[in-house]
Amino acid sequence: MRVLGIDPGLTRCGVGVVDGSIGRPLTMVDVGVIRTSSSLPIAQRLVTIERGLDAWIEEHRPDAVAVERVFARSDVSTIMGTAQASGIALVVAARRGLPIALHTPSEVKAAVSGNGRADKAQVGAMVVRILRLTELPRPADAADALALAITHVWRGGAQSRLDAAVAANRRPVRTR
Amino acid sequence: MRVLGIDPGLTRCGVGVVDGSIGRPLTMVDVGVIRTSSSLPIAQRLVTIERGLDAWIEEHRPDAVAVERVFARSDVSTIMGTAQASGIALVVAARRGLPIALHTPSEVKAAVSGNGRADKAQVGAMVVRILRLTELPRPADAADALALAITHVWRGGAQSRLDAAVAANRRPVRTR
């Protein structure tokens, strides 16, 4: 499966595409950031993010999209922009009927490094190792997007197989 | 000028269209709410809001859009949805090249009632009076959207005339 990970942000929106399935090596397809200038009106910045994400989906045709679940933190001015950008990411994916999963930062840390409280450096090192990269993609938003995509392949894949198993077990019962 | 006021929200997104100009009576063109069920995934709810707002713009062809500026308040779970819905409102308007203004709740209260700390009932009573309605539109989100549109006609109109005057004064200087 091919997953587009999105680390939403108004100034830097991280995007990373990963191919793979559980139990096989994962491959990085592409990684980058969509940047918007803080000198532009917020509506223009959001439209730039929308167009950028649309272009990434158009180019890479992911099977699913994984978006970081946004929480309110201390910096209120940042969190509003992040929430707005995450809303755009969700709409862009949902309009195309793509399955969407939201993963919290600690879910991503736990999936990638085995420790929900891992620091940036630990997560980054694991992203490099898992995708067999020669160096960590920068800025951090780009690496975080890859970590989200990895998380989704591993968690989402497991969930899909679980759903399929449950559905398969249910099927014979529906005899009418 | 015709203004679409949007009071963003995930469960109820208020929309109100007002026609008018400064110094003349204002007219309500339409008012309502776009509702989305909390049982749906958030991405689906945001797409419903996007489609709803697009339909309102398509039907009423406003000259400008006024959106409530969202601030972080105590209820963190609500504010994230509100921020995401406001992001969608901004993108829907900006995609069509419509001028967008953000007004804070206290700007709206001050513009409509003369008091930035007016309560809901006072603002509602003034909306009814200004638009010469027989009763206050409900729910409150619908009335708030009308108050936003009124605010924009009065404040935005003044700002537009100022901008036009500044532009007119600048023009003769550009002789090259």
mmCIF file of C-alpha atoms in Angstrom:
data_model
loop_
_atom_site.group_PDB
_atom_site.id
_atom_site.type_symbol
_atom_site.label_atom_id
_atom_site.label_comp_id
_atom_site.label_asym_id
_atom_site.label_seq_id
_atom_site.Cartn_x
_atom_site.Cartn_y
_atom_site.Cartn_z
ATOM 1 C CA MET A 1 0.000 0.000 0.000
ATOM 2 C CA ARG A 2 1.101 3.561 -0.650
ATOM 3 C CA VAL A 3 0.541 6.092 2.133
ATOM 4 C CA LEU A 4 0.812 9.874 2.067
ATOM 5 C CA GLY A 5 1.751 11.196 5.493
ATOM 6 C CA ILE A 6 0.874 14.817 6.223
ATOM 7 C CA ASP A 7 2.272 16.818 9.142
ATOM 8 C CA PRO A 8 -0.032 19.843 8.946
ATOM 9 C CA GLY A 9 1.307 23.348 9.447
ATOM 10 C CA LEU A 10 0.715 26.797 8.034
ATOM 11 C CA THR A 11 4.361 27.795 7.523
ATOM 12 C CA ARG A 12 5.649 24.303 6.755
ATOM 13 C CA CYS A 13 3.338 21.418 5.925
ATOM 14 C CA GLY A 14 5.374 18.199 5.819
ATOM 15 C CA VAL A 15 4.507 15.572 3.183
ATOM 16 C CA GLY A 16 5.997 12.116 2.767
ATOM 17 C CA VAL A 17 5.011 9.145 0.642
ATOM 18 C CA VAL A 18 5.881 5.587 1.673
ATOM 19 C CA ASP A 19 5.275 2.295 -0.127
ATOM 20 C CA GLY A 20 5.098 -0.974 1.739
ATOM 21 C CA SER A 21 3.242 -3.560 3.728
ATOM 22 C CA ILE A 22 3.665 -5.201 7.111
ATOM 23 C CA GLY A 23 6.594 -7.588 7.311
ATOM 24 C CA ARG A 24 8.328 -6.239 4.210
ATOM 25 C CA PRO A 25 10.847 -3.415 3.894
ATOM 26 C CA LEU A 26 9.241 -0.001 3.397
ATOM 27 C CA THR A 27 10.338 2.372 0.656
ATOM 28 C CA MET A 28 10.339 6.159 0.587
ATOM 29 C CA VAL A 29 8.735 7.376 -2.644
ATOM 30 C CA ASP A 30 9.004 11.127 -2.074
ATOM 31 C CA VAL A 31 9.284 13.661 0.729
ATOM 32 C CA GLY A 32 9.051 17.431 1.026
ATOM 33 C CA VAL A 33 7.326 20.422 2.570
ATOM 34 C CA ILE A 34 4.715 22.830 1.308
ATOM 35 C CA ARG A 35 5.777 26.274 2.492
ATOM 36 C CA THR A 36 3.653 29.387 2.736
ATOM 37 C CA SER A 37 4.837 32.862 3.608
ATOM 38 C CA SER A 38 3.609 34.453 6.821
ATOM 39 C CA SER A 39 3.318 37.732 4.880
ATOM 40 C CA LEU A 40 0.342 36.358 2.914
ATOM 41 C CA PRO A 41 -3.261 36.472 4.179
ATOM 42 C CA ILE A 42 -4.179 33.245 5.922
ATOM 43 C CA ALA A 43 -6.812 32.362 3.308
ATOM 44 C CA GLN A 44 -4.160 32.517 0.562
ATOM 45 C CA ARG A 45 -1.829 30.364 2.643
ATOM 46 C CA LEU A 46 -4.544 27.748 3.093
ATOM 47 C CA VAL A 47 -5.304 27.731 -0.638
ATOM 48 C CA THR A 48 -1.583 27.203 -1.345
ATOM 49 C CA ILE A 49 -1.587 24.232 1.031
ATOM 50 C CA GLU A 50 -4.744 22.862 -0.594
ATOM 51 C CA ARG A 51 -3.215 23.101 -4.085
ATOM 52 C CA GLY A 52 0.071 21.649 -2.891
ATOM 53 C CA LEU A 53 -1.574 18.633 -1.267
ATOM 54 C CA ASP A 54 -3.786 18.112 -4.315
ATOM 55 C CA ALA A 55 -0.657 18.061 -6.493
ATOM 56 C CA TRP A 56 1.042 15.518 -4.211
ATOM 57 C CA ILE A 57 -1.996 13.221 -4.329
ATOM 58 C CA GLU A 58 -2.300 13.697 -8.084
ATOM 59 C CA GLU A 59 1.345 12.763 -8.609
ATOM 60 C CA HIS A 60 1.675 9.861 -6.191
ATOM 61 C CA ARG A 61 -1.851 8.394 -6.055
ATOM 62 C CA PRO A 62 -1.701 7.135 -2.452
ATOM 63 C CA ASP A 63 -4.064 4.408 -1.219
ATOM 64 C CA ALA A 64 -4.494 6.167 2.109
ATOM 65 C CA VAL A 65 -3.646 9.415 3.864
ATOM 66 C CA ALA A 66 -2.307 9.692 7.418
ATOM 67 C CA VAL A 67 -2.627 13.078 9.127
ATOM 68 C CA GLU A 68 -1.198 14.084 12.490
ATOM 69 C CA ARG A 69 -3.937 14.561 15.042
ATOM 70 C CA VAL A 70 -3.657 18.110 16.311
ATOM 71 C CA PHE A 71 -3.879 18.924 19.998
ATOM 72 C CA ALA A 72 -4.036 22.276 21.690
ATOM 73 C CA ARG A 73 -0.622 23.099 23.102
ATOM 74 C CA SER A 74 0.758 26.146 24.793
ATOM 75 C CA ASP A 75 1.276 28.271 21.675
ATOM 76 C CA VAL A 76 -2.254 29.317 20.795
ATOM 77 C CA SER A 77 -1.324 31.340 17.689
ATOM 78 C CA THR A 78 0.447 28.322 16.148
ATOM 79 C CA ILE A 79 -2.243 25.820 17.042
ATOM 80 C CA MET A 80 -4.982 27.730 15.205
ATOM 81 C CA GLY A 81 -2.997 27.710 11.954
ATOM 82 C CA THR A 82 -2.118 24.056 12.435
ATOM 83 C CA ALA A 83 -5.762 23.163 13.024
ATOM 84 C CA GLN A 84 -6.822 25.082 9.909
ATOM 85 C CA ALA A 85 -4.125 23.383 7.816
ATOM 86 C CA SER A 86 -5.161 19.965 9.154
ATOM 87 C CA GLY A 87 -8.764 20.737 8.192
ATOM 88 C CA ILE A 88 -7.612 21.435 4.631
ATOM 89 C CA ALA A 89 -5.619 18.174 4.550
ATOM 90 C CA LEU A 90 -8.679 16.199 5.674
ATOM 91 C CA VAL A 91 -10.933 17.829 3.072
ATOM 92 C CA VAL A 92 -8.467 17.329 0.215
ATOM 93 C CA ALA A 93 -8.238 13.601 1.026
ATOM 94 C CA ALA A 94 -11.947 13.094 1.789
ATOM 95 C CA ARG A 95 -13.037 14.800 -1.452
ATOM 96 C CA ARG A 96 -11.181 12.079 -3.347
ATOM 97 C CA GLY A 97 -12.676 9.335 -1.206
ATOM 98 C CA LEU A 98 -9.278 8.333 0.186
ATOM 99 C CA PRO A 99 -9.217 6.494 3.528
ATOM 100 C CA ILE A 100 -7.929 8.864 6.202
ATOM 101 C CA ALA A 101 -6.355 8.030 9.534
ATOM 102 C CA LEU A 102 -5.389 10.420 12.286
ATOM 103 C CA HIS A 103 -2.420 9.443 14.430
ATOM 104 C CA THR A 104 -1.304 11.269 17.555
ATOM 105 C CA PRO A 105 2.357 12.249 17.948
ATOM 106 C CA SER A 106 2.798 9.629 20.671
ATOM 107 C CA GLU A 107 1.254 6.909 18.487
ATOM 108 C CA VAL A 108 3.763 7.820 15.786
ATOM 109 C CA LYS A 109 6.671 7.798 18.234
ATOM 110 C CA ALA A 110 5.572 4.432 19.657
ATOM 111 C CA ALA A 111 5.080 2.861 16.219
ATOM 112 C CA VAL A 112 8.376 4.060 14.785
ATOM 113 C CA SER A 113 10.695 3.841 17.788
ATOM 114 C CA GLY A 114 8.850 1.604 20.232
ATOM 115 C CA ASN A 115 8.662 4.471 22.732
ATOM 116 C CA GLY A 116 5.744 6.900 22.845
ATOM 117 C CA ARG A 117 7.980 9.458 24.542
ATOM 118 C CA ALA A 118 10.915 9.228 22.135
ATOM 119 C CA ASP A 119 12.539 12.545 21.202
ATOM 120 C CA LYS A 120 12.845 14.002 17.689
ATOM 121 C CA ALA A 121 16.355 12.614 17.208
ATOM 122 C CA GLN A 122 15.330 9.066 18.107
ATOM 123 C CA VAL A 123 12.317 9.162 15.793
ATOM 124 C CA GLY A 124 14.436 10.665 13.014
ATOM 125 C CA ALA A 125 17.089 7.977 13.391
ATOM 126 C CA MET A 126 14.426 5.274 13.145
ATOM 127 C CA VAL A 127 12.872 6.867 10.035
ATOM 128 C CA VAL A 128 16.320 6.787 8.389
ATOM 129 C CA ARG A 129 16.823 3.155 9.388
ATOM 130 C CA ILE A 130 13.327 1.912 8.469
ATOM 131 C CA LEU A 131 13.398 3.551 5.037
ATOM 132 C CA ARG A 132 17.136 2.814 4.538
ATOM 133 C CA LEU A 133 17.930 6.456 3.777
ATOM 134 C CA THR A 134 21.420 7.921 3.648
ATOM 135 C CA GLU A 135 20.390 10.957 5.694
ATOM 136 C CA LEU A 136 17.426 12.346 7.613
ATOM 137 C CA PRO A 137 15.130 14.452 5.415
ATOM 138 C CA ARG A 138 14.937 18.059 6.581
ATOM 139 C CA PRO A 139 13.168 20.089 7.855
ATOM 140 C CA ALA A 140 11.731 18.066 10.747
ATOM 141 C CA ASP A 141 8.200 18.416 9.295
ATOM 142 C CA ALA A 142 9.281 16.331 6.285
ATOM 143 C CA ALA A 143 10.715 13.584 8.502
ATOM 144 C CA ASP A 144 7.574 13.682 10.673
ATOM 145 C CA ALA A 145 5.406 13.157 7.583
ATOM 146 C CA LEU A 146 7.414 10.027 6.726
ATOM 147 C CA ALA A 147 7.051 8.787 10.303
ATOM 148 C CA LEU A 148 3.278 9.256 9.991
ATOM 149 C CA ALA A 149 3.189 7.285 6.742
ATOM 150 C CA ILE A 150 5.271 4.469 8.294
ATOM 151 C CA THR A 151 2.929 4.411 11.294
ATOM 152 C CA HIS A 152 -0.046 4.124 9.016
ATOM 153 C CA VAL A 153 1.354 1.231 7.008
ATOM 154 C CA TRP A 154 2.029 -0.672 10.218
ATOM 155 C CA ARG A 155 -1.016 0.315 12.264
ATOM 156 C CA GLY A 156 -3.453 0.889 9.412
ATOM 157 C CA GLY A 157 -2.399 -2.333 7.744
ATOM 158 C CA ALA A 158 -2.943 -4.293 10.942
ATOM 159 C CA GLN A 159 -6.316 -2.610 11.408
ATOM 160 C CA SER A 160 -7.353 -3.397 7.838
ATOM 161 C CA ARG A 161 -6.430 -7.067 8.266
ATOM 162 C CA LEU A 162 -8.342 -7.146 11.537
ATOM 163 C CA ASP A 163 -11.381 -5.585 9.870
ATOM 164 C CA ALA A 164 -11.098 -8.063 7.005
ATOM 165 C CA ALA A 165 -10.855 -10.994 9.428
ATOM 166 C CA VAL A 166 -13.861 -9.776 11.396
ATOM 167 C CA ALA A 167 -15.815 -9.277 8.183
ATOM 168 C CA ALA A 168 -14.817 -12.743 6.945
ATOM 169 C CA ASN A 169 -15.935 -14.324 10.210
ATOM 170 C CA ARG A 170 -19.208 -12.445 10.141
ATOM 171 C CA ARG A 171 -20.055 -13.353 6.592
ATOM 172 C CA PRO A 172 -21.219 -16.992 7.104
ATOM 173 C CA VAL A 173 -23.627 -15.879 9.833
ATOM 174 C CA ARG A 174 -25.592 -13.731 7.384
ATOM 175 C CA THR A 175 -27.521 -16.580 5.783
ATOM 176 C CA ARG A 176 -30.734 -14.742 5.011
ATOM 177 C CA MET B 1 -22.694 45.306 -1.616
ATOM 178 C CA ARG B 2 -23.716 41.774 -0.741
ATOM 179 C CA VAL B 3 -21.903 40.069 2.125
ATOM 180 C CA LEU B 4 -21.943 36.436 3.220
ATOM 181 C CA GLY B 5 -21.285 36.167 6.952
ATOM 182 C CA ILE B 6 -19.962 32.839 8.220
ATOM 183 C CA ASP B 7 -19.898 31.812 11.884
ATOM 184 C CA PRO B 8 -17.710 28.709 11.583
ATOM 185 C CA GLY B 9 -18.492 25.573 13.539
ATOM 186 C CA LEU B 10 -18.357 21.839 13.010
ATOM 187 C CA THR B 11 -21.803 20.959 14.373
ATOM 188 C CA ARG B 12 -23.507 24.187 13.280
ATOM 189 C CA CYS B 13 -21.919 26.590 10.800
ATOM 190 C CA GLY B 14 -23.998 29.780 10.669
ATOM 191 C CA VAL B 15 -24.474 31.506 7.297
ATOM 192 C CA GLY B 16 -26.205 34.814 6.623
ATOM 193 C CA VAL B 17 -26.399 37.017 3.520
ATOM 194 C CA VAL B 18 -26.968 40.758 3.809
ATOM 195 C CA ASP B 19 -27.375 43.397 1.086
ATOM 196 C CA GLY B 20 -26.622 47.021 1.731
ATOM 197 C CA SER B 21 -24.257 49.930 1.954
ATOM 198 C CA ILE B 22 -23.315 52.443 4.608
ATOM 199 C CA GLY B 23 -26.037 54.985 5.360
ATOM 200 C CA ARG B 24 -28.819 52.952 3.789
ATOM 201 C CA PRO B 25 -31.072 50.313 5.317
ATOM 202 C CA LEU B 26 -29.636 46.803 5.166
ATOM 203 C CA THR B 27 -31.624 43.829 3.905
ATOM 204 C CA MET B 28 -31.433 40.192 4.891
ATOM 205 C CA VAL B 29 -31.241 38.023 1.758
ATOM 206 C CA ASP B 30 -31.021 34.611 3.389
ATOM 207 C CA VAL B 31 -29.960 32.950 6.632
ATOM 208 C CA GLY B 32 -29.375 29.405 7.826
ATOM 209 C CA VAL B 33 -27.008 26.856 9.269
ATOM 210 C CA ILE B 34 -25.011 24.042 7.758
ATOM 211 C CA ARG B 35 -25.262 21.133 10.168
ATOM 212 C CA THR B 36 -23.043 18.071 10.359
ATOM 213 C CA SER B 37 -23.540 15.042 12.548
ATOM 214 C CA SER B 38 -20.994 14.324 15.254
ATOM 215 C CA SER B 39 -21.330 10.639 14.364
ATOM 216 C CA LEU B 40 -19.537 11.232 11.039
ATOM 217 C CA PRO B 41 -15.740 11.249 10.681
ATOM 218 C CA ILE B 42 -14.367 14.778 10.909
ATOM 219 C CA ALA B 43 -13.132 14.746 7.302
ATOM 220 C CA GLN B 44 -16.671 13.993 6.074
ATOM 221 C CA ARG B 45 -18.050 16.776 8.251
ATOM 222 C CA LEU B 46 -15.562 19.252 6.791
ATOM 223 C CA VAL B 47 -16.417 18.182 3.237
ATOM 224 C CA THR B 48 -20.119 18.714 4.040
ATOM 225 C CA ILE B 49 -19.318 22.222 5.270
ATOM 226 C CA GLU B 50 -17.211 22.889 2.176
ATOM 227 C CA ARG B 51 -20.039 21.792 -0.153
ATOM 228 C CA GLY B 52 -22.612 23.727 1.848
ATOM 229 C CA LEU B 53 -20.632 26.967 1.754
ATOM 230 C CA ASP B 54 -19.927 26.502 -1.960
ATOM 231 C CA ALA B 55 -23.657 26.144 -2.560
ATOM 232 C CA TRP B 56 -24.416 29.312 -0.566
ATOM 233 C CA ILE B 57 -21.854 31.295 -2.576
ATOM 234 C CA GLU B 58 -23.105 29.796 -5.825
ATOM 235 C CA GLU B 59 -26.689 30.769 -5.022
ATOM 236 C CA HIS B 60 -26.171 34.238 -3.581
ATOM 237 C CA ARG B 61 -22.989 35.464 -5.328
ATOM 238 C CA PRO B 62 -21.713 37.670 -2.491
ATOM 239 C CA ASP B 63 -19.203 40.491 -3.151
ATOM 240 C CA ALA B 64 -17.331 39.669 0.035
ATOM 241 C CA VAL B 65 -17.182 37.106 2.807
ATOM 242 C CA ALA B 66 -16.905 37.896 6.522
ATOM 243 C CA VAL B 67 -15.695 35.099 8.797
ATOM 244 C CA GLU B 68 -15.543 35.143 12.576
ATOM 245 C CA ARG B 69 -11.960 35.228 13.780
ATOM 246 C CA VAL B 70 -11.474 32.196 15.999
ATOM 247 C CA PHE B 71 -9.669 32.413 19.303
ATOM 248 C CA ALA B 72 -8.608 29.650 21.633
ATOM 249 C CA ARG B 73 -11.074 29.444 24.490
ATOM 250 C CA SER B 74 -11.445 27.061 27.361
ATOM 251 C CA ASP B 75 -13.096 24.226 25.469
ATOM 252 C CA VAL B 76 -10.190 22.764 23.527
ATOM 253 C CA SER B 77 -12.188 20.030 21.772
ATOM 254 C CA THR B 78 -14.619 22.604 20.337
ATOM 255 C CA ILE B 79 -11.965 25.077 19.299
ATOM 256 C CA MET B 80 -10.123 22.579 17.097
ATOM 257 C CA GLY B 81 -13.265 21.822 15.097
ATOM 258 C CA THR B 82 -14.112 25.507 14.882
ATOM 259 C CA ALA B 83 -10.611 26.313 13.626
ATOM 260 C CA GLN B 84 -10.824 23.552 11.029
ATOM 261 C CA ALA B 85 -14.247 24.763 9.863
ATOM 262 C CA SER B 86 -12.967 28.348 9.640
ATOM 263 C CA GLY B 87 -10.044 27.122 7.532
ATOM 264 C CA ILE B 88 -12.533 25.535 5.121
ATOM 265 C CA ALA B 89 -14.575 28.762 4.990
ATOM 266 C CA LEU B 90 -11.445 30.774 4.141
ATOM 267 C CA VAL B 91 -10.380 28.353 1.395
ATOM 268 C CA VAL B 92 -13.847 28.205 -0.186
ATOM 269 C CA ALA B 93 -13.944 32.023 -0.421
ATOM 270 C CA ALA B 94 -10.292 32.492 -1.447
ATOM 271 C CA ARG B 95 -10.543 29.897 -4.228
ATOM 272 C CA ARG B 96 -13.180 32.094 -5.853
ATOM 273 C CA GLY B 97 -11.102 35.228 -5.388
ATOM 274 C CA LEU B 98 -13.666 36.772 -3.029
ATOM 275 C CA PRO B 99 -12.432 39.446 -0.604
ATOM 276 C CA ILE B 100 -12.355 38.002 2.896
ATOM 277 C CA ALA B 101 -12.456 39.815 6.209
ATOM 278 C CA LEU B 102 -12.031 38.339 9.650
ATOM 279 C CA HIS B 103 -13.909 40.048 12.477
ATOM 280 C CA THR B 104 -13.512 39.235 16.152
ATOM 281 C CA PRO B 105 -16.616 38.622 18.288
ATOM 282 C CA SER B 106 -16.044 41.928 20.109
ATOM 283 C CA GLU B 107 -15.714 43.835 16.809
ATOM 284 C CA VAL B 108 -19.055 42.365 15.779
ATOM 285 C CA LYS B 109 -20.687 43.261 19.100
ATOM 286 C CA ALA B 110 -19.300 46.796 18.940
ATOM 287 C CA ALA B 111 -20.372 47.320 15.330
ATOM 288 C CA VAL B 112 -23.885 45.986 15.781
ATOM 289 C CA SER B 113 -24.759 47.200 19.280
ATOM 290 C CA GLY B 114 -22.196 49.906 20.028
ATOM 291 C CA ASN B 115 -20.832 47.834 22.898
ATOM 292 C CA GLY B 116 -17.970 45.346 22.467
ATOM 293 C CA ARG B 117 -19.134 43.496 25.574
ATOM 294 C CA ALA B 118 -22.804 43.236 24.655
ATOM 295 C CA ASP B 119 -24.461 39.911 25.432
ATOM 296 C CA LYS B 120 -26.115 37.549 22.922
ATOM 297 C CA ALA B 121 -29.584 38.951 23.573
ATOM 298 C CA GLN B 122 -28.514 42.553 22.931
ATOM 299 C CA VAL B 123 -26.734 41.629 19.711
ATOM 300 C CA GLY B 124 -29.706 39.548 18.615
ATOM 301 C CA ALA B 125 -32.134 42.400 19.300
ATOM 302 C CA MET B 126 -29.981 44.760 17.224
ATOM 303 C CA VAL B 127 -29.772 42.271 14.330
ATOM 304 C CA VAL B 128 -33.578 42.107 14.302
ATOM 305 C CA ARG B 129 -33.838 45.916 14.382
ATOM 306 C CA ILE B 130 -31.121 46.624 11.785
ATOM 307 C CA LEU B 131 -32.521 44.120 9.286
ATOM 308 C CA ARG B 132 -36.167 44.915 10.200
ATOM 309 C CA LEU B 133 -36.976 41.274 10.879
ATOM 310 C CA THR B 134 -40.111 40.047 12.629
ATOM 311 C CA GLU B 135 -38.159 37.623 14.803
ATOM 312 C CA LEU B 136 -34.585 36.616 15.615
ATOM 313 C CA PRO B 137 -33.296 33.854 13.339
ATOM 314 C CA ARG B 138 -32.396 30.706 15.255
ATOM 315 C CA PRO B 139 -30.142 29.003 16.174
ATOM 316 C CA ALA B 140 -27.761 31.635 17.549
ATOM 317 C CA ASP B 141 -25.154 30.683 14.936
ATOM 318 C CA ALA B 142 -27.492 31.925 12.183
ATOM 319 C CA ALA B 143 -28.045 35.265 13.944
ATOM 320 C CA ASP B 144 -24.285 35.566 14.544
ATOM 321 C CA ALA B 145 -23.628 35.081 10.837
ATOM 322 C CA LEU B 146 -26.004 37.967 10.047
ATOM 323 C CA ALA B 147 -24.258 40.139 12.664
ATOM 324 C CA LEU B 148 -20.933 39.360 10.959
ATOM 325 C CA ALA B 149 -22.320 40.352 7.567
ATOM 326 C CA ILE B 150 -23.733 43.615 8.991
ATOM 327 C CA THR B 151 -20.375 44.346 10.607
ATOM 328 C CA HIS B 152 -18.642 43.808 7.314
ATOM 329 C CA VAL B 153 -20.923 46.110 5.341
ATOM 330 C CA TRP B 154 -20.308 48.867 7.877
ATOM 331 C CA ARG B 155 -16.635 48.302 8.635
ATOM 332 C CA GLY B 156 -15.565 46.756 5.334
ATOM 333 C CA GLY B 157 -17.384 49.428 3.367
ATOM 334 C CA ALA B 158 -15.533 52.169 5.248
ATOM 335 C CA GLN B 159 -12.237 50.329 4.733
ATOM 336 C CA SER B 160 -12.908 49.872 1.011
ATOM 337 C CA ARG B 161 -13.616 53.583 0.551
ATOM 338 C CA LEU B 162 -10.426 54.398 2.446
ATOM 339 C CA ASP B 163 -8.430 52.015 0.270
ATOM 340 C CA ALA B 164 -10.002 53.500 -2.863
ATOM 341 C CA ALA B 165 -9.160 57.035 -1.719
ATOM 342 C CA VAL B 166 -5.572 56.057 -0.958
ATOM 343 C CA ALA B 167 -5.270 54.318 -4.320
ATOM 344 C CA ALA B 168 -6.735 57.361 -6.117
ATOM 345 C CA ASN B 169 -4.251 59.667 -4.388
ATOM 346 C CA ARG B 170 -1.369 57.392 -5.256
ATOM 347 C CA ARG B 171 -2.231 57.056 -8.903
ATOM 348 C CA PRO B 172 -1.018 60.459 -10.228
ATOM 349 C CA VAL B 173 2.401 59.889 -8.650
ATOM 350 C CA ARG B 174 3.081 56.906 -10.863
ATOM 351 C CA THR B 175 4.019 58.875 -14.000
ATOM 352 C CA ARG B 176 6.673 56.564 -15.369
#
